[in-house]
């Protein structure tokens, strides 16, 4: 068993809808596989509007419908140090990825990639290359976020489990 944790950072724009959902789903799936002790999972936003806030109530409600609790999370902004502290930084959409790449330091520890296409899904998932921003949508937008995030998280966990020989 490796002693150092695998550090995962989920990133979206506001850090109140998509990336908190991805953090909660990934943690729950790691727990279901009894692999959670291998991971540190966090999320952040590229924007500053919602710092310190709990996730959007609609995101919390949708996640709670799948037995995932987002209520203890608090929004924060991406920090340049994150590129040195984390192993994987998953961008929810292409704008997030571009913003992250524009602030990426030399010699980062983190691999910064698009969540729905990594590691080998150039065609994305269910026709989506990006997790659509649900902020101006109805409840169905939050269910779609959960569907996409659940599907991507399972495959990413499969891949990391193999790559890091976790079991
Ligand atoms: P998120 O959604 O990036 O998935 O957290 C958004 C939340 C807030 C805003 C935009 C997107 N906003 O403009 O305040």
Coordinates of N, CA and C and ligand atoms in Angstrom, one line a residue:
X1 N 0.8 -1.2 0.0 CA 0.0 0.0 0.0 C 0.9 1.2 0.0
X2 N 0.5 2.2 -0.8 CA 1.3 3.4 -0.9 C 1.0 4.3 0.3
X3 N 2.0 5.1 0.8 CA 1.7 5.9 1.9 C 1.2 7.2 1.6
X4 N 1.5 7.7 0.4 CA 1.0 9.0 0.0 C -0.3 9.0 -0.7
X5 N -1.2 9.9 -0.3 CA -2.6 9.9 -0.9 C -2.5 10.4 -2.3
X6 N -3.5 9.9 -3.1 CA -3.7 10.4 -4.4 C -4.6 11.6 -4.3
X7 N -4.2 12.8 -4.8 CA -4.9 14.0 -4.5 C -5.6 14.5 -5.8
X8 N -7.0 14.6 -5.7 CA -7.8 14.9 -6.8 C -8.5 16.2 -6.6
X9 N -8.5 17.1 -7.6 CA -9.2 18.4 -7.5 C -10.1 18.5 -8.7
X10 N -11.4 18.7 -8.3 CA -12.5 19.0 -9.4 C -12.6 20.5 -9.5
X11 N -12.7 20.9 -10.7 CA -12.8 22.4 -10.9 C -13.9 22.8 -11.9
X12 N -14.7 23.8 -11.5 CA -15.7 24.4 -12.5 C -15.6 25.9 -12.4
X13 N -16.6 26.6 -12.7 CA -16.6 28.0 -12.7 C -16.9 28.6 -11.3
X14 N -18.0 28.2 -10.8 CA -18.5 28.8 -9.5 C -18.1 28.0 -8.3
X15 N -17.8 26.7 -8.4 CA -17.6 25.8 -7.3 C -18.8 25.7 -6.4
X16 N -20.0 25.8 -7.0 CA -21.2 25.6 -6.3 C -22.1 24.6 -6.9
X17 N -21.9 24.2 -8.2 CA -22.8 23.2 -8.8 C -22.0 21.9 -9.3
X18 N -21.2 22.1 -10.4 CA -20.6 20.9 -11.0 C -19.5 20.3 -10.2
X19 N -18.5 21.1 -9.8 CA -17.3 20.5 -9.1 C -17.6 20.0 -7.7
X20 N -18.5 20.6 -6.9 CA -18.9 20.0 -5.6 C -19.6 18.7 -5.9
X21 N -20.4 18.6 -7.0 CA -21.1 17.3 -7.3 C -20.1 16.3 -7.6
X22 N -19.1 16.6 -8.4 CA -18.0 15.7 -8.8 C -17.2 15.3 -7.6
X23 N -16.9 16.2 -6.7 CA -16.2 15.8 -5.5 C -17.0 14.8 -4.7
X24 N -18.3 15.1 -4.5 CA -19.1 14.2 -3.7 C -19.3 12.9 -4.3
X25 N -19.5 12.8 -5.6 CA -19.7 11.5 -6.3 C -18.5 10.7 -6.3
X26 N -17.3 11.3 -6.5 CA -16.1 10.6 -6.6 C -15.8 10.0 -5.2
X27 N -16.0 10.8 -4.2 CA -15.7 10.3 -2.8 C -16.6 9.2 -2.5
X28 N -17.9 9.3 -2.8 CA -18.9 8.2 -2.5 C -18.5 6.9 -3.3
X29 N -18.1 7.0 -4.5 CA -17.7 5.8 -5.3 C -16.4 5.2 -4.7
X30 N -15.5 6.1 -4.3 CA -14.2 5.5 -3.7 C -14.6 4.8 -2.4
X31 N -15.6 5.4 -1.6 CA -16.0 4.7 -0.4 C -16.6 3.3 -0.7
X32 N -17.5 3.3 -1.7 CA -18.1 2.1 -2.1 C -17.1 1.0 -2.5
X33 N -16.0 1.4 -3.0 CA -14.9 0.4 -3.4 C -14.0 0.2 -2.2
X34 N -14.2 0.8 -1.1 CA -13.3 0.7 0.1 C -11.9 1.2 -0.3
X35 N -11.9 2.3 -1.1 CA -10.6 2.8 -1.5 C -10.4 4.3 -1.1
X36 N -11.4 4.8 -0.3 CA -11.4 6.2 0.1 C -10.1 6.6 0.8
X37 N -9.5 5.7 1.6 CA -8.3 6.0 2.4 C -7.1 6.3 1.5
X38 N -7.2 6.0 0.2 CA -6.1 6.3 -0.7 C -6.2 7.7 -1.3
X39 N -7.4 8.4 -1.1 CA -7.6 9.6 -1.8 C -7.8 10.8 -0.9
X40 N -7.4 12.0 -1.4 CA -7.9 13.3 -0.9 C -8.6 13.9 -2.0
X41 N -9.8 14.3 -1.8 CA -10.6 14.9 -2.9 C -11.1 16.2 -2.5
X42 N -11.0 17.2 -3.4 CA -11.4 18.6 -3.1 C -12.0 19.2 -4.4
X43 N -12.5 20.4 -4.3 CA -13.0 21.1 -5.5 C -12.7 22.5 -5.3
X44 N -12.7 23.2 -6.5 CA -12.5 24.7 -6.5 C -13.1 25.3 -7.8
X45 N -13.3 26.6 -7.8 CA -13.8 27.3 -8.9 C -12.7 28.2 -9.5
X46 N -12.9 28.5 -10.8 CA -12.0 29.5 -11.4 C -12.6 30.9 -11.1
X47 N -13.8 31.1 -10.8 CA -14.4 32.4 -10.4 C -14.4 32.6 -8.9
X48 N -14.6 33.9 -8.5 CA -14.5 34.3 -7.1 C -15.9 34.6 -6.5
X49 N -17.0 34.6 -7.2 CA -18.2 35.1 -6.7 C -18.8 34.4 -5.5
X50 N -18.5 33.1 -5.4 CA -19.2 32.3 -4.4 C -18.3 31.8 -3.2
X51 N -17.2 32.4 -3.1 CA -16.2 31.9 -2.0 C -16.9 31.8 -0.7
X52 N -16.7 30.7 0.0 CA -17.2 30.5 1.3 C -18.7 30.0 1.4
X53 N -19.3 29.9 0.2 CA -20.7 29.5 0.2 C -20.8 28.0 0.1
X54 N -22.0 27.5 0.6 CA -22.3 26.1 0.5 C -22.7 25.8 -1.0
X55 N -22.7 24.6 -1.5 CA -23.1 24.3 -2.8 C -24.6 24.8 -3.1
X56 N -24.9 25.1 -4.3 CA -26.2 25.5 -4.7 C -27.3 24.5 -4.2
X57 N -28.4 25.0 -3.6 CA -29.4 24.1 -3.0 C -29.9 23.1 -4.0
X58 N -30.0 23.5 -5.3 CA -30.5 22.5 -6.3 C -29.5 21.4 -6.5
X59 N -28.2 21.7 -6.4 CA -27.2 20.6 -6.5 C -27.3 19.7 -5.3
X60 N -27.4 20.3 -4.1 CA -27.5 19.5 -2.9 C -28.7 18.6 -2.9
X61 N -29.9 19.1 -3.4 CA -31.1 18.3 -3.5 C -31.0 17.2 -4.4
X62 N -30.4 17.4 -5.6 CA -30.3 16.4 -6.6 C -29.3 15.3 -6.1
X63 N -28.2 15.7 -5.5 CA -27.2 14.7 -5.0 C -27.8 13.9 -3.8
X64 N -28.6 14.6 -3.0 CA -29.2 13.9 -1.8 C -30.1 12.8 -2.3
X65 N -30.8 13.0 -3.5 CA -31.6 12.0 -4.1 C -30.9 10.8 -4.5
X66 N -29.5 10.9 -4.6 CA -28.7 9.7 -4.8 C -27.8 9.4 -3.6
X67 N -28.3 9.8 -2.4 CA -27.6 9.5 -1.2 C -26.2 10.1 -1.1
X68 N -26.0 11.3 -1.7 CA -24.7 11.9 -1.6 C -24.9 13.3 -1.0
X69 N -24.1 13.6 0.1 CA -24.2 14.8 0.9 C -23.2 15.8 0.4
X70 N -23.6 16.9 -0.1 CA -22.7 18.0 -0.5 C -22.7 19.1 0.6
X71 N -23.5 19.0 1.6 CA -23.8 20.2 2.4 C -22.6 20.7 3.3
X72 N -21.6 19.9 3.5 CA -20.4 20.3 4.3 C -19.4 21.0 3.4
X73 N -19.5 21.0 2.1 CA -18.5 21.7 1.3 C -18.7 23.2 1.3
X74 N -17.5 23.9 1.1 CA -17.5 25.4 1.0 C -16.7 25.8 -0.2
X75 N -17.3 26.7 -1.0 CA -16.6 27.1 -2.2 C -15.3 27.9 -2.0
X76 N -14.3 27.6 -2.9 CA -13.1 28.3 -2.8 C -12.6 28.5 -4.3
X77 N -11.6 29.3 -4.5 CA -11.1 29.6 -5.8 C -9.8 28.8 -6.0
X78 N -9.5 28.4 -7.2 CA -8.3 27.7 -7.5 C -7.1 28.6 -7.1
X79 N -6.0 27.9 -6.6 CA -4.8 28.6 -6.2 C -3.7 28.1 -6.9
X80 N -2.7 28.9 -7.4 CA -1.6 28.4 -8.1 C -0.9 27.2 -7.4
X81 N -0.9 27.2 -6.1 CA -0.2 26.1 -5.3 C -0.9 24.8 -5.6
X82 N -2.2 24.8 -6.0 CA -3.0 23.6 -6.2 C -2.3 22.7 -7.3
X83 N -1.6 23.4 -8.3 CA -0.9 22.6 -9.3 C 0.3 21.8 -8.8
X84 N 0.8 22.2 -7.6 CA 1.9 21.5 -7.0 C 1.4 20.5 -5.9
X85 N 0.2 20.8 -5.4 CA -0.3 19.9 -4.3 C -1.1 18.7 -4.8
X86 N -1.8 18.8 -6.0 CA -2.7 17.8 -6.5 C -2.0 16.9 -7.5
X87 N -2.5 15.7 -7.7 CA -2.0 14.8 -8.7 C -2.9 14.9 -10.0
X88 N -4.2 15.1 -9.8 CA -5.1 15.3 -11.0 C -6.0 16.5 -10.7
X89 N -6.0 17.3 -11.7 CA -7.0 18.4 -11.7 C -8.0 18.2 -12.9
X90 N -9.2 18.0 -12.5 CA -10.2 17.7 -13.6 C -11.1 18.9 -13.8
X91 N -11.0 19.4 -15.1 CA -11.8 20.6 -15.5 C -13.2 20.1 -16.0
X92 N -14.2 20.7 -15.5 CA -15.6 20.3 -15.9 C -15.9 20.7 -17.3
X93 N -15.4 21.8 -17.8 CA -15.6 22.2 -19.2 C -14.4 22.8 -19.8
X94 N -14.5 23.1 -21.1 CA -13.3 23.6 -21.9 C -12.8 24.9 -21.4
X95 N -13.8 25.8 -21.1 CA -13.4 27.1 -20.5 C -12.6 27.0 -19.2
X96 N -13.1 26.1 -18.4 CA -12.4 25.9 -17.1 C -10.9 25.4 -17.4
X97 N -10.8 24.5 -18.4 CA -9.5 23.9 -18.7 C -8.6 25.0 -19.3
X98 N -9.1 25.8 -20.1 CA -8.3 26.9 -20.7 C -7.9 27.9 -19.6
X99 N -8.8 28.2 -18.7 CA -8.4 29.1 -17.6 C -7.4 28.5 -16.7
X100 N -7.5 27.2 -16.5 CA -6.5 26.5 -15.6 C -5.1 26.5 -16.3
X101 N -5.2 26.2 -17.6 CA -3.9 26.1 -18.4 C -3.2 27.4 -18.4
X102 N -4.0 28.5 -18.4 CA -3.4 29.9 -18.5 C -2.7 30.2 -17.1
X103 N -3.0 29.5 -16.1 CA -2.3 29.8 -14.8 C -1.4 28.7 -14.3
X104 N -1.2 27.7 -15.1 CA -0.4 26.5 -14.7 C 1.1 26.9 -14.6
X105 N 1.7 26.6 -13.5 CA 3.1 26.9 -13.4 C 4.0 25.9 -14.1
X106 N 5.3 26.2 -14.2 CA 6.2 25.2 -14.8 C 6.3 24.0 -13.8
X107 N 6.6 22.9 -14.3 CA 6.8 21.7 -13.5 C 5.7 21.4 -12.5
X108 N 4.5 21.4 -12.9 CA 3.4 21.1 -12.0 C 3.4 19.6 -11.6
X109 N 2.9 19.3 -10.4 CA 2.7 17.9 -10.0 C 1.5 17.4 -10.7
X110 N 0.5 18.2 -10.9 CA -0.8 17.8 -11.4 C -0.9 17.6 -12.9
X111 N -1.6 16.6 -13.3 CA -2.1 16.5 -14.6 C -3.4 17.2 -14.7
X112 N -3.5 18.2 -15.6 CA -4.7 19.0 -15.7 C -5.4 18.6 -17.0
X113 N -6.6 18.0 -16.8 CA -7.3 17.4 -18.0 C -8.8 17.7 -18.0
X114 N -9.4 17.4 -19.1 CA -10.9 17.6 -19.2 C -11.6 16.3 -18.6
X115 N -12.5 16.5 -17.7 CA -13.0 15.4 -16.9 C -13.7 14.3 -17.7
X116 N -14.5 14.7 -18.7 CA -15.3 13.7 -19.4 C -14.6 13.0 -20.5
X117 N -13.4 13.5 -20.9 CA -12.6 12.8 -22.0 C -11.4 12.1 -21.5
X118 N -11.1 12.2 -20.2 CA -9.9 11.5 -19.6 C -10.3 10.2 -19.0
X119 N -9.5 9.1 -19.2 CA -8.1 9.1 -19.9 C -8.2 8.8 -21.4
X120 N -9.2 8.1 -21.9 CA -9.2 7.7 -23.3 C -10.5 7.7 -23.9
X121 N -11.3 8.8 -23.6 CA -12.6 9.0 -24.1 C -12.7 10.2 -25.0
X122 N -12.1 10.2 -26.1 CA -12.1 11.4 -27.0 C -13.5 11.8 -27.4
X123 N -14.4 10.8 -27.4 CA -15.8 11.1 -27.7 C -16.7 11.5 -26.5
X124 N -16.0 11.6 -25.3 CA -16.8 12.0 -24.1 C -17.7 10.9 -23.6
X125 N -18.7 11.4 -23.0 CA -19.7 10.4 -22.4 C -21.1 10.8 -22.8
X126 N -21.9 9.9 -23.4 CA -23.3 10.2 -23.8 C -23.3 11.4 -24.7
X127 N -22.3 11.5 -25.6 CA -22.3 12.7 -26.5 C -21.8 14.0 -25.9
X128 N -21.4 14.0 -24.7 CA -21.0 15.2 -24.0 C -19.5 15.2 -23.8
X129 N -18.8 16.2 -24.3 CA -17.3 16.4 -24.0 C -17.1 17.2 -22.7
X130 N -18.1 18.0 -22.4 CA -18.1 18.9 -21.2 C -19.3 18.6 -20.3
X131 N -19.1 18.9 -19.0 CA -20.3 18.9 -18.1 C -21.0 20.2 -18.3
X132 N -22.3 20.2 -18.8 CA -23.0 21.4 -19.0 C -23.3 22.2 -17.7
X133 N -23.1 23.5 -17.8 CA -23.3 24.4 -16.6 C -24.8 24.3 -16.3
X134 N -25.2 23.9 -15.1 CA -26.7 23.7 -14.8 C -27.3 25.0 -14.2
X135 N -26.5 26.0 -14.0 CA -26.9 27.2 -13.1 C -28.2 27.8 -13.6
X136 N -28.4 27.9 -14.9 CA -29.6 28.5 -15.4 C -30.6 27.5 -15.9
X137 N -30.5 26.3 -15.5 CA -31.4 25.2 -16.0 C -32.3 24.8 -14.8
X138 N -33.3 23.9 -15.2 CA -34.1 23.4 -14.2 C -33.5 22.1 -13.5
X139 N -34.3 21.4 -12.7 CA -33.8 20.2 -12.1 C -33.1 19.2 -13.0
X140 N -33.6 19.1 -14.2 CA -33.1 18.1 -15.2 C -31.6 18.4 -15.5
X141 N -31.2 19.7 -15.4 CA -29.8 20.0 -15.7 C -28.9 19.4 -14.6
X142 N -29.4 19.4 -13.3 CA -28.6 18.9 -12.2 C -28.6 17.4 -12.3
X143 N -29.7 16.7 -12.8 CA -29.7 15.3 -12.9 C -28.7 14.9 -14.0
X144 N -28.6 15.7 -15.1 CA -27.7 15.4 -16.2 C -26.3 15.5 -15.7
X145 N -26.0 16.5 -14.9 CA -24.6 16.6 -14.3 C -24.3 15.4 -13.5
X146 N -25.3 14.9 -12.7 CA -25.0 13.7 -11.9 C -24.8 12.5 -12.7
X147 N -25.6 12.3 -13.8 CA -25.4 11.2 -14.7 C -24.0 11.2 -15.3
X148 N -23.6 12.3 -15.8 CA -22.3 12.4 -16.5 C -21.1 12.2 -15.5
X149 N -21.3 12.8 -14.3 CA -20.2 12.8 -13.3 C -20.1 11.3 -12.8
X150 N -21.2 10.7 -12.6 CA -21.2 9.3 -12.1 C -20.5 8.4 -13.1
X151 N -20.8 8.5 -14.4 CA -20.2 7.7 -15.4 C -18.7 7.9 -15.5
X152 N -18.3 9.2 -15.5 CA -16.9 9.5 -15.7 C -16.1 9.1 -14.4
X153 N -16.7 9.3 -13.3 CA -16.0 9.0 -12.0 C -15.7 7.5 -12.0
X154 N -16.6 6.6 -12.4 CA -16.4 5.2 -12.3 C -15.2 4.8 -13.2
X155 N -15.2 5.3 -14.4 CA -14.1 5.0 -15.3 C -12.7 5.6 -14.8
X156 N -12.8 6.8 -14.3 CA -11.5 7.4 -13.8 C -11.0 6.6 -12.6
X157 N -11.9 6.2 -11.7 CA -11.5 5.3 -10.6 C -10.9 4.0 -11.1
X158 N -11.6 3.4 -12.1 CA -11.0 2.1 -12.7 C -9.6 2.4 -13.1
X159 N -9.4 3.5 -13.8 CA -8.1 3.7 -14.4 C -7.0 4.0 -13.3
X160 N -7.4 4.8 -12.3 CA -6.4 5.2 -11.3 C -6.2 3.9 -10.4
X161 N -7.2 3.1 -10.2 CA -7.0 1.9 -9.4 C -6.0 1.0 -10.1
X162 N -6.0 0.9 -11.4 CA -5.0 0.1 -12.2 C -3.7 0.8 -12.2
X163 N -3.7 2.1 -12.5 CA -2.4 2.8 -12.7 C -1.6 2.8 -11.4
X164 N -2.3 3.0 -10.2 CA -1.7 3.1 -8.9 C -1.7 1.8 -8.2
X165 N -2.2 0.7 -8.8 CA -2.2 -0.6 -8.2 C -2.8 -0.6 -6.8
X166 N -4.0 -0.1 -6.7 CA -4.6 0.1 -5.4 C -5.2 -1.2 -4.9
X167 N -5.5 -2.2 -5.7 CA -6.1 -3.4 -5.1 C -5.5 -4.6 -5.8
Ligands
LIG1 P1 -20.7 25.8 -11.5 O1 -22.0 26.7 -11.9 O2 -19.6 26.4 -12.3 O3 -21.0 24.4 -11.9 O4 -20.5 26.0 -10.0 C1 -22.1 28.0 -11.8 C2 -22.3 28.7 -10.6 C3 -22.4 30.0 -10.5 C4 -22.2 30.8 -11.7 C5 -22.0 30.2 -12.9 C6 -21.9 28.8 -13.0 N1 -22.3 32.2 -11.6 O5 -22.3 32.9 -12.7 O6 -22.5 32.8 -10.5

